[in-house]
mmCIF file of C-alpha atoms in Angstrom:
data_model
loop_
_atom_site.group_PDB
_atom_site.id
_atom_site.type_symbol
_atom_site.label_atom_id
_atom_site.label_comp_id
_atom_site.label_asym_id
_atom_site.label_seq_id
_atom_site.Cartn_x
_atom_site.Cartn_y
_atom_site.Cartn_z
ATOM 1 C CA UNK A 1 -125.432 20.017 -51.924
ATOM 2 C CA UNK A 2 -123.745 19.001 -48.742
ATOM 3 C CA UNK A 3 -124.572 15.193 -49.273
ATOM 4 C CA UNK A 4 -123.231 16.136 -52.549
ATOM 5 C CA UNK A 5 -119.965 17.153 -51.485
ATOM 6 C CA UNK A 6 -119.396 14.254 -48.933
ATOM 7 C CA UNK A 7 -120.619 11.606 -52.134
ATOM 8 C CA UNK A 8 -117.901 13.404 -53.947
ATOM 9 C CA UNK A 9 -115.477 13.197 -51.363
ATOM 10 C CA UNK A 10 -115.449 9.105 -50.850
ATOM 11 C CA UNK A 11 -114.384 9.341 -54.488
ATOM 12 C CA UNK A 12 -110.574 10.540 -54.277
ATOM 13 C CA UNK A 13 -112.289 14.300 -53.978
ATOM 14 C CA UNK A 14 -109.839 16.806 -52.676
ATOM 15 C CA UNK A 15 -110.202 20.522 -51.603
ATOM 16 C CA UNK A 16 -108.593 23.857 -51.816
ATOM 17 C CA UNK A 17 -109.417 25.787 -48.724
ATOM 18 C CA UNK A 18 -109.374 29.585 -49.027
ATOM 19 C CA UNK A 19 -110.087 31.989 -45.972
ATOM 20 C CA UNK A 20 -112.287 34.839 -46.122
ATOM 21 C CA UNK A 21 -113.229 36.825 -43.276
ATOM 22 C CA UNK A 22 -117.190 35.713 -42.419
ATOM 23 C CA UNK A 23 -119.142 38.804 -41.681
ATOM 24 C CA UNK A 24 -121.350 37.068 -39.601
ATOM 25 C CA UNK A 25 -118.930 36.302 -36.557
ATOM 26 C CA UNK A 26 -115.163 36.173 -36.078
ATOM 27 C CA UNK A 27 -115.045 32.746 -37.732
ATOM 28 C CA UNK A 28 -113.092 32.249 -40.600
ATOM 29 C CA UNK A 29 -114.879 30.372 -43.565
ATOM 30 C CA UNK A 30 -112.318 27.553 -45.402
ATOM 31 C CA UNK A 31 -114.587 28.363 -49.043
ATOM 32 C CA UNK A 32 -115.126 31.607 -50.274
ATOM 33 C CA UNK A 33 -119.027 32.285 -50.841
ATOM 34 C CA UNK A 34 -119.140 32.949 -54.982
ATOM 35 C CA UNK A 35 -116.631 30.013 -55.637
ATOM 36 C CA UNK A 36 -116.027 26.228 -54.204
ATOM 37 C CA UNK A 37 -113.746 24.541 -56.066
ATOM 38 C CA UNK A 38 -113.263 20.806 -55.497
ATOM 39 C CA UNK A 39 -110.678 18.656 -56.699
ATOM 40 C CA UNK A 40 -111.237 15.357 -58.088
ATOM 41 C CA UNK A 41 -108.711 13.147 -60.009
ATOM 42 C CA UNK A 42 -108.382 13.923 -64.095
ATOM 43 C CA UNK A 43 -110.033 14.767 -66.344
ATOM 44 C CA UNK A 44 -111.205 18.326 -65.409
ATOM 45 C CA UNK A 45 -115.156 18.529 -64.617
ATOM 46 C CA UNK A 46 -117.907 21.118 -63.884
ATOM 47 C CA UNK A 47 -120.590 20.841 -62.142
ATOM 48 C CA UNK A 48 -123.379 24.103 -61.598
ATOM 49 C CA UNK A 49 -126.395 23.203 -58.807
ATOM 50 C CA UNK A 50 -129.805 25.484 -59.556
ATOM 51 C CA UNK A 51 -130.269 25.876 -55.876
ATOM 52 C CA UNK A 52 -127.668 27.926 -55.285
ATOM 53 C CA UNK A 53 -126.225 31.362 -56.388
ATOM 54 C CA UNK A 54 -122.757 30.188 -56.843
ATOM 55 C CA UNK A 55 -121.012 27.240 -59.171
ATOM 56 C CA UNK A 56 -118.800 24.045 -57.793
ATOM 57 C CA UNK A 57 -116.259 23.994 -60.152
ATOM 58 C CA UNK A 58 -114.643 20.362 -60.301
ATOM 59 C CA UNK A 59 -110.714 19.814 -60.794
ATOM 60 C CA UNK A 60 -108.008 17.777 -59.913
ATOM 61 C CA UNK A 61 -105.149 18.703 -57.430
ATOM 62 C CA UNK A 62 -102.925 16.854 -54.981
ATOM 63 C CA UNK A 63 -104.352 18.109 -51.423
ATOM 64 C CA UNK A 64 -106.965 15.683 -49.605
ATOM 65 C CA UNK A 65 -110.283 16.213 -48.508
ATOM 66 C CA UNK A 66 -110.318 15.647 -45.367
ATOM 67 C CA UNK A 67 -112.622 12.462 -44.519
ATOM 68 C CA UNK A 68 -112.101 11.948 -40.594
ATOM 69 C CA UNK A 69 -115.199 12.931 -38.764
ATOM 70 C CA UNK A 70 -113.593 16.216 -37.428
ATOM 71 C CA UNK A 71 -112.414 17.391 -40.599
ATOM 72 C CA UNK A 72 -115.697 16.481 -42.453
ATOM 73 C CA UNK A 73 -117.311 18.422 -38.965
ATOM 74 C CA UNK A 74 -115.143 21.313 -40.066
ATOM 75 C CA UNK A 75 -115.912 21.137 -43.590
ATOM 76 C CA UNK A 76 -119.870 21.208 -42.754
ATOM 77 C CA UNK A 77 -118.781 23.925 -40.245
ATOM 78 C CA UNK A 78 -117.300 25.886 -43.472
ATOM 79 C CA UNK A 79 -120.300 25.232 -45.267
ATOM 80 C CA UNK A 80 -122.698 26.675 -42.855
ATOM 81 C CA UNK A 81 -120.419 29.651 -42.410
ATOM 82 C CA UNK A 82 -120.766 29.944 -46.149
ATOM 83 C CA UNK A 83 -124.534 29.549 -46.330
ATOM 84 C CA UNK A 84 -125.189 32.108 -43.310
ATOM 85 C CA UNK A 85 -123.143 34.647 -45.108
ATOM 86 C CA UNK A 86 -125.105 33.754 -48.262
ATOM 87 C CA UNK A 87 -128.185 33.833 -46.041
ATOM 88 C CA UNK A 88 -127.162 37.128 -44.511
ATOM 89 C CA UNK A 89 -126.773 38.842 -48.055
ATOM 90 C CA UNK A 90 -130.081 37.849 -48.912
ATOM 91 C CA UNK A 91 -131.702 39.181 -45.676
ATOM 92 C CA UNK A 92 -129.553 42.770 -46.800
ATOM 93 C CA UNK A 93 -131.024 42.670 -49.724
ATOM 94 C CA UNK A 94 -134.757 41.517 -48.473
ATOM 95 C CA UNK A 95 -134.481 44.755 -46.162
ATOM 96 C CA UNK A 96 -133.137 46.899 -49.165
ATOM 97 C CA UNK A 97 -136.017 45.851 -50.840
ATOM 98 C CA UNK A 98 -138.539 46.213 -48.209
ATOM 99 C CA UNK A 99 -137.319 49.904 -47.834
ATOM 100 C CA UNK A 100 -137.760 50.330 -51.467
ATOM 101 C CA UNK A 101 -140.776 49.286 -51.061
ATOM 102 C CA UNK A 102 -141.692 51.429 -48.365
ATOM 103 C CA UNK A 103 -140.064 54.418 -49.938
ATOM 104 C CA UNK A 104 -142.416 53.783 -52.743
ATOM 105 C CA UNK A 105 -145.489 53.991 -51.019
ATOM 106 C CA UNK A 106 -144.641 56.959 -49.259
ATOM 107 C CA UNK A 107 -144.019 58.317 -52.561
ATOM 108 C CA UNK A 108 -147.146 57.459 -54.008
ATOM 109 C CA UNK A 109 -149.268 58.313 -50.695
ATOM 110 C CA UNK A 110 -148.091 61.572 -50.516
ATOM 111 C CA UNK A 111 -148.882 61.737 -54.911
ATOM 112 C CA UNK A 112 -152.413 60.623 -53.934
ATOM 113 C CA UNK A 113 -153.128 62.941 -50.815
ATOM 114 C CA UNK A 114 -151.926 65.819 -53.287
ATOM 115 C CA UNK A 115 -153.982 64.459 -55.973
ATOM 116 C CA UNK A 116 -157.257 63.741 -53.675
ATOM 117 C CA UNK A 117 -156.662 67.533 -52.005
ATOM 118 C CA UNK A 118 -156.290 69.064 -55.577
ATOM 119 C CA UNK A 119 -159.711 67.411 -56.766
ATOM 120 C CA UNK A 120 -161.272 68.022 -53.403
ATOM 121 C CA UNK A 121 -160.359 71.807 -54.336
ATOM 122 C CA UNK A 122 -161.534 71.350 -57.755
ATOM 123 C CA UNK A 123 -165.172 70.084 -57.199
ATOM 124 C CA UNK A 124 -165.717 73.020 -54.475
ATOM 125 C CA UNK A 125 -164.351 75.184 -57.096
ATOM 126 C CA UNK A 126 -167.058 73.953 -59.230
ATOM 127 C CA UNK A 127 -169.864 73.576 -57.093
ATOM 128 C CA UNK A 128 -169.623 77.324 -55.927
ATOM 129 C CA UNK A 129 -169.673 78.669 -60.081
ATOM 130 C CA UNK A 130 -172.381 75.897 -60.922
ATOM 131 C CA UNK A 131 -174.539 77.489 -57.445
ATOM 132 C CA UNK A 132 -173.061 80.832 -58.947
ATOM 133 C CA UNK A 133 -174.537 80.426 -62.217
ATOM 134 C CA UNK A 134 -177.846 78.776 -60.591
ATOM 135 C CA UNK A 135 -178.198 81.937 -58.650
ATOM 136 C CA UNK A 136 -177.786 83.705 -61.617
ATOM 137 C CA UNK A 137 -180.153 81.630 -63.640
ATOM 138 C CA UNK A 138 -183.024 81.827 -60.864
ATOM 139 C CA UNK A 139 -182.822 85.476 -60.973
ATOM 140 C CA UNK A 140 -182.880 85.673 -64.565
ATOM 141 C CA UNK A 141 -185.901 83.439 -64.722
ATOM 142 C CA UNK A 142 -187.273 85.378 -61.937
ATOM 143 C CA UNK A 143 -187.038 89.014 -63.901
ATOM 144 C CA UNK A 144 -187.833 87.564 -66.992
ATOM 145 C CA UNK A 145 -191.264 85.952 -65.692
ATOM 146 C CA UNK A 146 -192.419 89.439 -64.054
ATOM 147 C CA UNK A 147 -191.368 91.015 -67.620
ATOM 148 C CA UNK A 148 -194.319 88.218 -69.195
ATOM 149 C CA UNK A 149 -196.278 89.134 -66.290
ATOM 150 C CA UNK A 150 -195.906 92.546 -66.990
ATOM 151 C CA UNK A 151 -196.367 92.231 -70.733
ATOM 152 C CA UNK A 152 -199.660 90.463 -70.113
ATOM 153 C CA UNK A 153 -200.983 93.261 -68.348
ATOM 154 C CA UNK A 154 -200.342 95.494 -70.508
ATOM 155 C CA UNK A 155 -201.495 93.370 -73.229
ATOM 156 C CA UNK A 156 -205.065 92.962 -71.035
ATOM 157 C CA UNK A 157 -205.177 96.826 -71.089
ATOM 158 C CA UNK A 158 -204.781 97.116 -75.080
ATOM 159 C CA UNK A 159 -207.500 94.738 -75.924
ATOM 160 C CA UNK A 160 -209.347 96.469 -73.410
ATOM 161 C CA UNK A 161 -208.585 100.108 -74.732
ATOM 162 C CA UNK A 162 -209.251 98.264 -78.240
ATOM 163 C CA UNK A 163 -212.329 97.162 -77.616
ATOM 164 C CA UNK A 164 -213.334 100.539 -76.320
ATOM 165 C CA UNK A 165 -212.060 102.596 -79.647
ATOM 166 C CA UNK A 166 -214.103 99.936 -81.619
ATOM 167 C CA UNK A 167 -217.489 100.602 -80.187
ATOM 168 C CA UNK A 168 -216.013 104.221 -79.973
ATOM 169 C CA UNK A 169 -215.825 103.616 -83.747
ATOM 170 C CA UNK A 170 -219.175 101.489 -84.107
ATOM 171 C CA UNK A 171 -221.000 104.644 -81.829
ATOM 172 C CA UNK A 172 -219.298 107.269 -84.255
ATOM 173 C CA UNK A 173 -220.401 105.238 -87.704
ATOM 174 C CA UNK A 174 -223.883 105.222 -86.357
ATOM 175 C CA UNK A 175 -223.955 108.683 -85.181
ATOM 176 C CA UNK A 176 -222.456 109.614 -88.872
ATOM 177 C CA UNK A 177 -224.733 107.450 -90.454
ATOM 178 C CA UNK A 178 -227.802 109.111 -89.033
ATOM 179 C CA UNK A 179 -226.886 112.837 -89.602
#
């Protein structure tokens, strides 16, 4: 952009200079950072570069550029005033952003650590019903295997009191019989 400006200003270019206070130091810069306007001879003409945030807006005027070595000095002077502002604003906004950023991740730290502490409480909360209910389970399976082990006994003693009535029986039918 700068070899830009000096190309423009072997052709007839001239300038308006505006102050603005720089932020950067006590310096005064001769172009305001949004706007450079540049005056060439008529017709009126624009011209936008991609590079930067700002456009150079091209029209005609009777003040000179200056194009002695200290004034083009002072003009690249104004320029770099211009671009360290520009390049201060961007390292504002880099920091905003970075704090963002880090706000963020605070935000969604402290979202997980509540998250992971919730589960964490959770799955204990399970594990002590599911050993609970296996507790509960082995005792059930506990009572109801003495109740088969029980029942088989006391099925062991009918056939064995059956057995006895039917020879009771068979000893009682002969004993009839033969009377």
């Amino acid at each position: 952009i700068l070899a830009q400006v000096l190309k423009l200003s072997s052709i007839d270019l001239r300038a308006e200079a505006a102050t603005y206070p720089s932020s950067s130091s006590d310096r005064q810069c001769a172009f305001p950072v949004p706007l450079l306007l540049i005056y060439p001879s008529p017709p009126f003409s624009f011209f936008e570069c991609s590079s930067l945030s700002f456009p150079i807006i091209i029209m005609a005027d009777s003040m000179a550029m200056p194009t002695g070595l200290k004034g083009k000095l002072a003009s690249l002077e104004d320029f770099i005033c211009m671009q360290n502002e520009e390049l201060a604003a961007q390292r504002q906004e880099i920091e905003a952003l970075r704090g963002d950023k880090s706000n963020i991740e605070q935000h969604y730290q402290g979202q997980l650590q509540e998250m992971k502490k919730t589960m964490v409480a959770d799955v204990q909360r399970m594990q002590e019903e599911v050993k609970k209910h296996f507790m509960q389970q082995k005792a059930e399976n506990s009572r109801l295997q003495q109740q088969i082990t029980t029942l088989k006994g006391e099925k062991t003693s009918l056939q064995q009191q059956i057995l006895g009535l039917q020879r009771r029986i068979q000893e009682i039918e002969e004993h009839i019989g033969t009377d």
